[in-house]
mmCIF file of C-alpha atoms in Angstrom:
data_model
loop_
_atom_site.group_PDB
_atom_site.id
_atom_site.type_symbol
_atom_site.label_atom_id
_atom_site.label_comp_id
_atom_site.label_asym_id
_atom_site.label_seq_id
_atom_site.Cartn_x
_atom_site.Cartn_y
_atom_site.Cartn_z
ATOM 1 C CA MET A 1 0.000 0.000 0.000
ATOM 2 C CA ALA A 2 1.087 3.535 -0.642
ATOM 3 C CA ASN A 3 0.558 6.983 0.780
ATOM 4 C CA ASN A 4 -2.615 8.818 1.695
ATOM 5 C CA THR A 5 -2.936 10.737 -1.548
ATOM 6 C CA ALA A 6 -5.276 9.351 -4.150
ATOM 7 C CA SER A 7 -4.392 9.260 -7.820
ATOM 8 C CA GLY A 8 -4.401 12.677 -9.381
ATOM 9 C CA GLY A 9 -3.299 14.528 -6.263
ATOM 10 C CA PHE A 10 -6.583 14.487 -4.354
ATOM 11 C CA ALA A 11 -6.417 14.016 -0.607
ATOM 12 C CA ASP A 12 -8.189 10.974 0.776
ATOM 13 C CA THR A 13 -8.657 9.521 4.223
ATOM 14 C CA LYS A 14 -7.457 6.044 3.285
ATOM 15 C CA GLN A 15 -4.291 4.619 1.929
ATOM 16 C CA HIS A 16 -4.644 3.357 -1.603
ATOM 17 C CA TYR A 17 -3.081 0.423 -3.373
ATOM 18 C CA ALA A 18 -0.289 1.790 -5.542
ATOM 19 C CA ILE A 19 0.297 -1.529 -7.293
ATOM 20 C CA LEU A 20 -3.353 -1.758 -8.317
ATOM 21 C CA ASP A 21 -2.985 1.707 -9.834
ATOM 22 C CA GLY A 22 -0.011 0.448 -11.807
ATOM 23 C CA LEU A 23 -1.842 -2.683 -12.940
ATOM 24 C CA ARG A 24 -4.719 -0.585 -14.217
ATOM 25 C CA GLY A 25 -2.221 1.298 -16.356
ATOM 26 C CA VAL A 26 -0.594 -1.884 -17.647
ATOM 27 C CA ALA A 27 -3.994 -3.240 -18.699
ATOM 28 C CA ALA A 28 -4.972 0.076 -20.317
ATOM 29 C CA LEU A 29 -1.811 0.095 -22.435
ATOM 30 C CA MET A 30 -2.544 -3.479 -23.480
ATOM 31 C CA VAL A 31 -6.006 -2.367 -24.612
ATOM 32 C CA VAL A 32 -4.517 0.344 -26.829
ATOM 33 C CA ALA A 33 -2.103 -2.148 -28.407
ATOM 34 C CA PHE A 34 -4.908 -4.694 -28.832
ATOM 35 C CA HIS A 35 -7.111 -2.213 -30.674
ATOM 36 C CA LEU A 36 -4.307 -1.025 -32.945
ATOM 37 C CA PHE A 37 -3.296 -4.552 -33.924
ATOM 38 C CA GLU A 38 -6.964 -5.433 -34.367
ATOM 39 C CA ALA A 39 -7.024 -3.212 -37.460
ATOM 40 C CA HIS A 40 -4.807 -5.781 -39.204
ATOM 41 C CA ALA A 41 -6.675 -8.919 -38.129
ATOM 42 C CA ALA A 42 -8.792 -10.687 -40.735
ATOM 43 C CA SER A 43 -10.778 -12.420 -37.993
ATOM 44 C CA ARG A 44 -10.941 -12.893 -34.228
ATOM 45 C CA PHE A 45 -8.669 -15.933 -34.651
ATOM 46 C CA GLU A 46 -5.701 -13.932 -35.960
ATOM 47 C CA GLN A 47 -5.186 -11.025 -33.583
ATOM 48 C CA VAL A 48 -1.709 -10.313 -32.267
ATOM 49 C CA ILE A 49 -2.790 -9.525 -28.699
ATOM 50 C CA ASN A 50 -5.683 -11.903 -28.871
ATOM 51 C CA HIS A 51 -7.299 -11.545 -25.464
ATOM 52 C CA GLY A 52 -6.862 -7.810 -24.995
ATOM 53 C CA TYR A 53 -10.639 -7.469 -24.752
ATOM 54 C CA LEU A 54 -10.481 -9.163 -21.335
ATOM 55 C CA ALA A 55 -8.920 -6.004 -19.892
ATOM 56 C CA VAL A 56 -12.456 -4.642 -19.519
ATOM 57 C CA ASP A 57 -13.384 -7.570 -17.290
ATOM 58 C CA PHE A 58 -10.218 -6.993 -15.264
ATOM 59 C CA PHE A 59 -11.186 -3.335 -14.858
ATOM 60 C CA PHE A 60 -14.572 -4.391 -13.473
ATOM 61 C CA VAL A 61 -12.895 -6.666 -10.895
ATOM 62 C CA LEU A 62 -10.619 -3.798 -9.895
ATOM 63 C CA SER A 63 -13.572 -1.426 -9.700
ATOM 64 C CA GLY A 64 -15.527 -3.695 -7.377
ATOM 65 C CA PHE A 65 -12.519 -4.195 -5.114
ATOM 66 C CA VAL A 66 -11.559 -0.520 -4.945
ATOM 67 C CA ILE A 67 -15.115 0.742 -4.444
ATOM 68 C CA GLY A 68 -15.717 -1.769 -1.667
ATOM 69 C CA TYR A 69 -12.459 -0.835 0.027
ATOM 70 C CA ALA A 70 -12.967 2.905 -0.379
ATOM 71 C CA TYR A 71 -16.654 3.259 0.460
ATOM 72 C CA ASP A 72 -18.062 0.283 2.388
ATOM 73 C CA ASP A 73 -17.272 1.800 5.793
ATOM 74 C CA ARG A 74 -18.255 5.380 4.925
ATOM 75 C CA TRP A 75 -22.010 5.088 4.662
ATOM 76 C CA ARG A 76 -22.680 6.253 8.212
ATOM 77 C CA THR A 77 -21.352 9.680 7.278
ATOM 78 C CA MET A 78 -21.844 9.707 3.502
ATOM 79 C CA SER A 79 -25.166 10.020 1.690
ATOM 80 C CA THR A 80 -26.035 8.353 -1.594
ATOM 81 C CA MET A 81 -25.843 11.716 -3.332
ATOM 82 C CA ASP A 82 -22.388 12.307 -1.838
ATOM 83 C CA PHE A 83 -21.272 8.993 -3.324
ATOM 84 C CA PHE A 84 -22.709 9.820 -6.735
ATOM 85 C CA LYS A 85 -21.038 13.232 -6.638
ATOM 86 C CA ARG A 86 -17.667 11.666 -5.838
ATOM 87 C CA ARG A 87 -17.967 9.145 -8.652
ATOM 88 C CA LEU A 88 -19.164 11.722 -11.176
ATOM 89 C CA ILE A 89 -16.271 14.028 -10.319
ATOM 90 C CA ARG A 90 -13.851 11.130 -10.676
ATOM 91 C CA LEU A 91 -15.168 9.769 -13.969
ATOM 92 C CA HIS A 92 -17.197 12.278 -15.910
ATOM 93 C CA PRO A 93 -14.785 15.079 -16.870
ATOM 94 C CA MET A 94 -12.777 12.664 -19.023
ATOM 95 C CA ILE A 95 -15.960 11.407 -20.677
ATOM 96 C CA VAL A 96 -16.714 14.960 -21.809
ATOM 97 C CA ILE A 97 -13.258 15.546 -23.291
ATOM 98 C CA ALA A 98 -13.252 12.075 -24.864
ATOM 99 C CA MET A 99 -16.438 12.884 -26.769
ATOM 100 C CA ILE A 100 -14.963 16.188 -27.913
ATOM 101 C CA ILE A 101 -11.861 14.391 -29.201
ATOM 102 C CA GLY A 102 -14.103 11.870 -30.933
ATOM 103 C CA ALA A 103 -16.041 14.681 -32.605
ATOM 104 C CA VAL A 104 -12.920 16.575 -33.707
ATOM 105 C CA MET A 105 -11.471 13.455 -35.331
ATOM 106 C CA PHE A 106 -14.729 12.044 -36.701
ATOM 107 C CA TYR A 107 -14.448 13.179 -40.314
ATOM 108 C CA THR A 108 -10.807 12.072 -40.548
ATOM 109 C CA GLN A 109 -12.142 8.515 -40.294
ATOM 110 C CA SER A 110 -14.373 8.523 -43.369
ATOM 111 C CA SER A 111 -13.814 5.296 -45.303
ATOM 112 C CA ALA A 112 -15.620 2.227 -46.569
ATOM 113 C CA ILE A 113 -15.135 0.533 -43.206
ATOM 114 C CA PHE A 114 -17.177 3.305 -41.545
ATOM 115 C CA PRO A 115 -19.950 3.620 -44.132
ATOM 116 C CA LYS A 116 -22.100 6.314 -42.532
ATOM 117 C CA ILE A 117 -19.521 8.993 -41.787
ATOM 118 C CA GLN A 118 -19.497 10.640 -45.212
ATOM 119 C CA ASP A 119 -23.280 11.100 -45.140
ATOM 120 C CA THR A 120 -23.461 12.437 -41.575
ATOM 121 C CA PRO A 121 -24.117 16.199 -41.340
ATOM 122 C CA VAL A 122 -22.132 18.176 -38.792
ATOM 123 C CA TRP A 123 -25.225 19.100 -36.797
ATOM 124 C CA LEU A 124 -26.114 15.436 -36.288
ATOM 125 C CA MET A 125 -22.568 14.592 -35.246
ATOM 126 C CA LEU A 126 -22.730 17.426 -32.695
ATOM 127 C CA VAL A 127 -26.033 16.095 -31.345
ATOM 128 C CA VAL A 128 -24.409 12.684 -30.848
ATOM 129 C CA MET A 129 -21.442 14.380 -29.166
ATOM 130 C CA VAL A 130 -23.651 16.210 -26.662
ATOM 131 C CA ILE A 131 -25.620 13.049 -25.886
ATOM 132 C CA GLY A 132 -22.346 11.169 -25.516
ATOM 133 C CA MET A 133 -21.177 13.710 -22.948
ATOM 134 C CA THR A 134 -24.053 12.556 -20.727
ATOM 135 C CA LEU A 135 -23.085 8.899 -21.321
ATOM 136 C CA ILE A 136 -26.669 8.178 -22.369
ATOM 137 C CA PRO A 137 -26.433 5.442 -25.020
ATOM 138 C CA VAL A 138 -27.889 5.973 -28.482
ATOM 139 C CA GLY A 139 -29.694 3.508 -30.702
ATOM 140 C CA ALA A 140 -29.679 2.732 -34.402
ATOM 141 C CA ALA A 141 -31.277 6.059 -35.367
ATOM 142 C CA LEU A 142 -28.145 7.901 -34.194
ATOM 143 C CA ASP A 143 -25.585 5.357 -35.340
ATOM 144 C CA ILE A 144 -23.517 7.820 -37.355
ATOM 145 C CA ARG A 145 -20.596 5.444 -37.895
ATOM 146 C CA GLY A 146 -22.318 2.255 -38.993
ATOM 147 C CA TRP A 147 -20.871 -0.064 -36.363
ATOM 148 C CA GLY A 148 -23.932 -0.238 -34.119
ATOM 149 C CA GLU A 149 -22.160 1.322 -31.125
ATOM 150 C CA MET A 150 -24.066 2.965 -28.278
ATOM 151 C CA HIS A 151 -21.393 5.689 -28.381
ATOM 152 C CA PRO A 152 -20.415 6.116 -32.050
ATOM 153 C CA LEU A 153 -17.837 8.841 -31.398
ATOM 154 C CA ASN A 154 -15.969 6.825 -28.797
ATOM 155 C CA GLY A 155 -16.790 3.134 -28.700
ATOM 156 C CA PRO A 156 -15.146 2.130 -25.375
ATOM 157 C CA ALA A 157 -17.475 4.496 -23.511
ATOM 158 C CA TRP A 158 -19.864 1.523 -23.425
ATOM 159 C CA SER A 159 -17.854 0.086 -20.538
ATOM 160 C CA LEU A 160 -18.140 3.387 -18.647
ATOM 161 C CA PHE A 161 -21.903 3.167 -19.112
ATOM 162 C CA TYR A 162 -21.821 -0.197 -17.350
ATOM 163 C CA GLU A 163 -19.433 1.179 -14.737
ATOM 164 C CA TYR A 164 -22.107 3.751 -13.937
ATOM 165 C CA VAL A 165 -24.690 0.962 -13.763
ATOM 166 C CA ALA A 166 -22.456 -0.842 -11.254
ATOM 167 C CA ASN A 167 -22.040 2.307 -9.168
ATOM 168 C CA ILE A 168 -25.801 2.874 -9.079
ATOM 169 C CA LEU A 169 -26.480 -0.748 -8.103
ATOM 170 C CA TYR A 170 -23.836 -0.541 -5.391
ATOM 171 C CA ALA A 171 -25.109 2.706 -3.891
ATOM 172 C CA LEU A 172 -28.793 1.793 -3.928
ATOM 173 C CA PHE A 173 -28.711 -1.915 -3.122
ATOM 174 C CA VAL A 174 -25.502 -3.939 -3.126
ATOM 175 C CA ARG A 175 -23.692 -1.998 -0.398
ATOM 176 C CA LYS A 176 -26.374 -3.249 2.004
ATOM 177 C CA PHE A 177 -25.882 -6.909 1.076
ATOM 178 C CA SER A 178 -24.450 -9.244 3.668
ATOM 179 C CA LYS A 179 -21.366 -11.218 2.747
ATOM 180 C CA THR A 180 -23.539 -14.299 2.329
ATOM 181 C CA LEU A 181 -25.967 -12.598 -0.032
ATOM 182 C CA LEU A 182 -23.115 -11.033 -1.984
ATOM 183 C CA ALA A 183 -21.429 -14.442 -2.259
ATOM 184 C CA LEU A 184 -24.688 -15.848 -3.637
ATOM 185 C CA CYS A 185 -24.762 -13.056 -6.227
ATOM 186 C CA VAL A 186 -21.170 -13.904 -7.148
ATOM 187 C CA LEU A 187 -22.095 -17.562 -7.650
ATOM 188 C CA VAL A 188 -25.148 -16.785 -9.786
ATOM 189 C CA ALA A 189 -23.363 -14.144 -11.865
ATOM 190 C CA GLY A 190 -20.340 -16.425 -12.197
ATOM 191 C CA GLY A 191 -22.554 -19.233 -13.438
ATOM 192 C CA ALA A 192 -24.056 -16.923 -16.049
ATOM 193 C CA MET A 193 -20.576 -15.804 -17.073
ATOM 194 C CA VAL A 194 -19.238 -19.341 -17.467
ATOM 195 C CA HIS A 195 -22.369 -20.442 -19.325
ATOM 196 C CA TYR A 196 -22.037 -17.643 -21.850
ATOM 197 C CA CYS A 197 -18.310 -18.227 -22.297
ATOM 198 C CA LEU A 198 -18.873 -21.910 -23.072
ATOM 199 C CA THR A 199 -22.010 -21.594 -25.180
ATOM 200 C CA GLY A 200 -21.722 -18.159 -26.801
ATOM 201 C CA PRO A 201 -21.718 -17.950 -30.601
ATOM 202 C CA ASN A 202 -18.134 -16.688 -30.904
ATOM 203 C CA GLY A 203 -16.218 -18.497 -28.180
ATOM 204 C CA ASP A 204 -15.363 -15.301 -26.314
ATOM 205 C CA VAL A 205 -16.941 -12.499 -24.288
ATOM 206 C CA ILE A 206 -16.339 -9.760 -26.835
ATOM 207 C CA GLY A 207 -19.330 -7.432 -26.924
ATOM 208 C CA GLY A 208 -21.520 -5.179 -24.850
ATOM 209 C CA TRP A 209 -21.173 -1.970 -26.869
ATOM 210 C CA SER A 210 -24.658 -1.896 -28.425
ATOM 211 C CA LEU A 211 -28.249 -1.467 -27.263
ATOM 212 C CA GLU A 212 -29.274 -4.629 -29.091
ATOM 213 C CA PRO A 213 -30.701 -7.158 -26.595
ATOM 214 C CA ALA A 214 -27.976 -9.733 -27.271
ATOM 215 C CA GLN A 215 -25.280 -7.112 -26.725
ATOM 216 C CA MET A 216 -26.950 -5.832 -23.566
ATOM 217 C CA ARG A 217 -26.890 -9.383 -22.219
ATOM 218 C CA ILE A 218 -23.167 -9.605 -22.901
ATOM 219 C CA GLY A 219 -22.546 -6.239 -21.266
ATOM 220 C CA LEU A 220 -24.439 -7.131 -18.094
ATOM 221 C CA THR A 221 -22.845 -10.579 -17.958
ATOM 222 C CA ARG A 222 -19.390 -9.048 -18.252
ATOM 223 C CA LEU A 223 -20.196 -6.490 -15.563
ATOM 224 C CA LEU A 224 -21.936 -8.389 -12.800
ATOM 225 C CA TYR A 225 -19.590 -11.241 -11.941
ATOM 226 C CA PRO A 226 -16.341 -9.231 -12.032
ATOM 227 C CA PHE A 227 -17.790 -6.314 -10.085
ATOM 228 C CA PHE A 228 -19.468 -8.512 -7.471
ATOM 229 C CA ALA A 229 -16.350 -10.681 -7.174
ATOM 230 C CA GLY A 230 -14.097 -7.665 -6.667
ATOM 231 C CA LEU A 231 -16.477 -6.260 -4.066
ATOM 232 C CA LEU A 232 -16.645 -9.572 -2.205
ATOM 233 C CA LEU A 233 -12.865 -9.861 -2.347
ATOM 234 C CA SER A 234 -12.543 -6.479 -0.636
ATOM 235 C CA ARG A 235 -14.805 -7.681 2.187
ATOM 236 C CA VAL A 236 -13.577 -11.180 2.933
ATOM 237 C CA VAL A 237 -9.893 -11.396 2.060
ATOM 238 C CA THR A 238 -7.085 -10.263 4.311
ATOM 239 C CA VAL A 239 -4.248 -9.201 2.069
ATOM 240 C CA GLY A 240 -0.861 -10.748 2.680
ATOM 241 C CA ARG A 241 2.680 -9.610 1.981
ATOM 242 C CA ILE A 242 3.938 -10.784 -1.394
ATOM 243 C CA LYS A 243 7.378 -9.840 -2.654
ATOM 244 C CA HIS A 244 7.763 -8.401 -6.149
ATOM 245 C CA ALA A 245 3.976 -8.171 -6.367
ATOM 246 C CA PHE A 246 3.920 -5.541 -9.115
ATOM 247 C CA LEU A 247 6.264 -7.507 -11.355
ATOM 248 C CA VAL A 248 4.467 -10.802 -10.759
ATOM 249 C CA SER A 249 0.957 -9.430 -11.222
ATOM 250 C CA SER A 250 1.973 -7.363 -14.274
ATOM 251 C CA LEU A 251 3.469 -10.405 -15.982
ATOM 252 C CA ILE A 252 0.323 -12.416 -15.259
ATOM 253 C CA ILE A 253 -2.005 -9.767 -16.671
ATOM 254 C CA ILE A 254 0.183 -9.209 -19.753
ATOM 255 C CA ALA A 255 0.356 -12.953 -20.419
ATOM 256 C CA ALA A 256 -3.386 -13.392 -19.904
ATOM 257 C CA LEU A 257 -4.269 -10.594 -22.331
ATOM 258 C CA ALA A 258 -1.646 -11.469 -24.951
ATOM 259 C CA TRP A 259 -2.234 -15.235 -24.989
ATOM 260 C CA PRO A 260 -3.037 -16.565 -28.487
ATOM 261 C CA ARG A 261 -6.518 -17.705 -29.403
ATOM 262 C CA ILE A 262 -7.238 -21.218 -28.156
ATOM 263 C CA GLY A 263 -8.966 -23.587 -30.549
ATOM 264 C CA GLY A 264 -10.668 -22.753 -33.804
ATOM 265 C CA ALA A 265 -14.095 -22.396 -35.348
ATOM 266 C CA ALA A 266 -14.874 -26.069 -34.726
ATOM 267 C CA ASP A 267 -14.231 -25.900 -30.971
ATOM 268 C CA LEU A 268 -15.126 -22.394 -29.848
ATOM 269 C CA TRP A 269 -15.744 -23.579 -26.290
ATOM 270 C CA LYS A 270 -12.003 -23.952 -25.692
ATOM 271 C CA ASN A 271 -11.366 -20.234 -25.976
ATOM 272 C CA GLY A 272 -14.552 -19.581 -24.030
ATOM 273 C CA LEU A 273 -13.180 -21.738 -21.236
ATOM 274 C CA TYR A 274 -9.975 -19.692 -21.280
ATOM 275 C CA ASP A 275 -11.974 -16.457 -21.000
ATOM 276 C CA ALA A 276 -13.992 -17.900 -18.120
ATOM 277 C CA LEU A 277 -10.882 -19.025 -16.225
ATOM 278 C CA CYS A 278 -9.283 -15.596 -16.621
ATOM 279 C CA ILE A 279 -12.360 -13.731 -15.424
ATOM 280 C CA VAL A 280 -13.413 -16.096 -12.647
ATOM 281 C CA LEU A 281 -10.010 -17.053 -11.228
ATOM 282 C CA VAL A 282 -7.012 -15.234 -12.695
ATOM 283 C CA PHE A 283 -8.185 -11.632 -12.416
ATOM 284 C CA PRO A 284 -9.300 -11.853 -8.766
ATOM 285 C CA LEU A 285 -5.959 -13.545 -8.035
ATOM 286 C CA VAL A 286 -4.084 -10.706 -9.749
ATOM 287 C CA VAL A 287 -5.994 -8.150 -7.679
ATOM 288 C CA TYR A 288 -5.150 -10.079 -4.511
ATOM 289 C CA ILE A 289 -1.457 -10.223 -5.432
ATOM 290 C CA GLY A 290 -1.417 -6.529 -6.285
ATOM 291 C CA ALA A 291 -3.150 -5.583 -3.047
ATOM 292 C CA SER A 292 -0.726 -7.759 -1.068
ATOM 293 C CA GLY A 293 2.432 -6.059 -2.259
ATOM 294 C CA GLN A 294 4.309 -2.886 -1.534
ATOM 295 C CA VAL A 295 6.260 -0.553 -3.756
ATOM 296 C CA ASP A 296 9.662 -0.471 -2.101
ATOM 297 C CA THR A 297 11.643 1.732 -4.479
ATOM 298 C CA ARG A 298 11.248 5.317 -5.594
ATOM 299 C CA LEU A 299 11.365 4.262 -9.244
ATOM 300 C CA GLY A 300 8.685 1.636 -8.678
ATOM 301 C CA ALA A 301 6.482 4.175 -6.943
ATOM 302 C CA ARG A 302 6.882 6.611 -9.834
ATOM 303 C CA VAL A 303 6.103 3.948 -12.421
ATOM 304 C CA CYS A 304 2.957 2.832 -10.591
ATOM 305 C CA ALA A 305 1.861 6.427 -10.030
ATOM 306 C CA PHE A 306 2.347 7.343 -13.693
ATOM 307 C CA LEU A 307 0.610 4.233 -14.995
ATOM 308 C CA GLY A 308 -2.254 4.695 -12.573
ATOM 309 C CA ALA A 309 -2.628 8.370 -13.450
ATOM 310 C CA ILE A 310 -2.853 7.819 -17.217
ATOM 311 C CA SER A 311 -4.821 4.554 -17.076
ATOM 312 C CA TYR A 312 -8.302 6.033 -17.246
ATOM 313 C CA PRO A 313 -7.446 8.945 -19.573
ATOM 314 C CA ILE A 314 -5.697 6.710 -22.099
ATOM 315 C CA TYR A 315 -8.503 4.168 -22.029
ATOM 316 C CA ILE A 316 -11.237 6.701 -22.670
ATOM 317 C CA ILE A 317 -9.436 8.874 -25.274
ATOM 318 C CA HIS A 318 -7.534 6.327 -27.358
ATOM 319 C CA TYR A 319 -10.268 4.980 -29.599
ATOM 320 C CA PRO A 320 -10.750 8.015 -31.870
ATOM 321 C CA PHE A 321 -7.077 7.546 -32.782
ATOM 322 C CA VAL A 322 -7.753 3.848 -33.373
ATOM 323 C CA TYR A 323 -10.701 4.705 -35.639
ATOM 324 C CA THR A 324 -8.446 6.947 -37.737
ATOM 325 C CA TYR A 325 -5.679 4.352 -37.813
ATOM 326 C CA THR A 326 -8.141 1.610 -38.770
ATOM 327 C CA ALA A 327 -9.568 3.723 -41.605
ATOM 328 C CA TRP A 328 -6.034 4.332 -42.923
ATOM 329 C CA VAL A 329 -5.147 0.635 -42.758
ATOM 330 C CA ALA A 330 -8.400 -0.424 -44.418
ATOM 331 C CA ALA A 331 -8.199 2.169 -47.199
ATOM 332 C CA GLY A 332 -4.671 1.188 -48.202
ATOM 333 C CA LYS A 333 -4.806 -2.463 -47.126
ATOM 334 C CA VAL A 334 -1.625 -1.727 -45.187
ATOM 335 C CA PRO A 335 0.011 -4.831 -43.659
ATOM 336 C CA LEU A 336 1.257 -4.651 -40.091
ATOM 337 C CA ALA A 337 4.916 -4.890 -41.094
ATOM 338 C CA SER A 338 4.594 -1.760 -43.238
ATOM 339 C CA ALA A 339 2.350 0.045 -40.771
ATOM 340 C CA LEU A 340 4.470 -0.607 -37.684
ATOM 341 C CA PRO A 341 6.112 2.861 -37.501
ATOM 342 C CA VAL A 342 2.667 4.488 -37.686
ATOM 343 C CA THR A 343 1.372 1.960 -35.158
ATOM 344 C CA VAL A 344 4.079 2.942 -32.682
ATOM 345 C CA LEU A 345 3.549 6.662 -33.297
ATOM 346 C CA THR A 346 -0.197 6.275 -32.762
ATOM 347 C CA PHE A 347 0.427 4.350 -29.549
ATOM 348 C CA LEU A 348 2.761 7.073 -28.273
ATOM 349 C CA ALA A 349 0.350 9.798 -29.383
ATOM 350 C CA CYS A 350 -2.388 8.195 -27.291
ATOM 351 C CA ILE A 351 -0.119 8.264 -24.238
ATOM 352 C CA ALA A 352 0.869 11.881 -24.881
ATOM 353 C CA VAL A 353 -2.695 13.105 -25.404
ATOM 354 C CA ALA A 354 -3.871 11.188 -22.340
ATOM 355 C CA TYR A 355 -1.156 12.811 -20.228
ATOM 356 C CA LEU A 356 -1.975 16.277 -21.554
ATOM 357 C CA CYS A 357 -5.682 15.772 -20.875
ATOM 358 C CA LEU A 358 -4.898 14.543 -17.372
ATOM 359 C CA THR A 359 -2.532 17.388 -16.525
ATOM 360 C CA PHE A 360 -4.221 20.384 -18.094
ATOM 361 C CA TYR A 361 -7.871 19.361 -17.975
ATOM 362 C CA ASP A 362 -8.872 16.422 -15.784
ATOM 363 C CA ILE A 363 -6.970 17.243 -12.598
ATOM 364 C CA PRO A 364 -7.816 20.987 -12.615
ATOM 365 C CA VAL A 365 -11.488 20.324 -13.398
ATOM 366 C CA ARG A 366 -11.820 17.678 -10.693
ATOM 367 C CA ARG A 367 -10.133 19.934 -8.156
ATOM 368 C CA TRP A 368 -12.510 22.753 -9.049
ATOM 369 C CA LEU A 369 -15.558 20.493 -8.838
ATOM 370 C CA SER A 370 -14.401 19.052 -5.506
ATOM 371 C CA ARG A 371 -14.486 22.535 -3.978
ATOM 372 C CA ARG A 372 -18.063 23.188 -5.046
#
């Protein structure tokens, strides 16, 4: 565990887990790489970082653990509205800037792979941007990209929508659950997760970004078990003292997300089983390891602090750059070997823009809002 200052320089009354901050950053960087390499994949069987999509499920485990640790014992002095205010201040400023970035870059992405962009008037794009700033999902009538996303300017915002759902459920109901009832919820949600992983049509848990009923089912399935499991973990587990916890847990999460696809079209259940094992067992274990370690060096503390600070900004702002990169790759049929310099530059640009947004926008805005 680290000092008493929460990520971003905001004072808090509890120590926070510096290694978990660092792990969030490691997973976020893996997501960016996954999405960039995805532009070159002919199918879900050929991706370079094949299981990068599981980072979202890891984030939900982390969220449940951190929210339980941070807020479970505060409800005697904190109202529901106080909780919502804290979470909105923490999450929403970056959603606003992410939608603005998505709008600014939208017309640079016009290509055959995004069939609706060229026919979308500016006023309609701006309407979608404003709605996106509220995180209210949009349906097919406002699908201005043609990919069926609930947030067409910034696809990964779908997971923030479900993060808000989790926060609402926690504040209104789940925080009051006994450990036994919460454990029952974990078992039921875990059963639903495993069932979908083994029987789903694609042999993975990819999905959740659309308002279509099948996609909503995937989104809720991906949310409930990880969030409940992380919350239960925060309530029942006494963390230990594990040496080299950041290195060990980082290597596990990198390996889990980068592992090649298991099986093929004839045996989709094999990869589904891998997804289920990662979500049900590996990710809670990684959180436990991360929470059980200490950062013993100044360099390690700086690395974890930096990764933790940029983790959310880079996750929520990177996809407009991925859209543009994907359009460029698709238009020129650019192979990865030829595109690699641009891939690296795009990756670094995402980090740079995330850091600039954090430093000159997110932190000042959150500080200002916290004083209101």
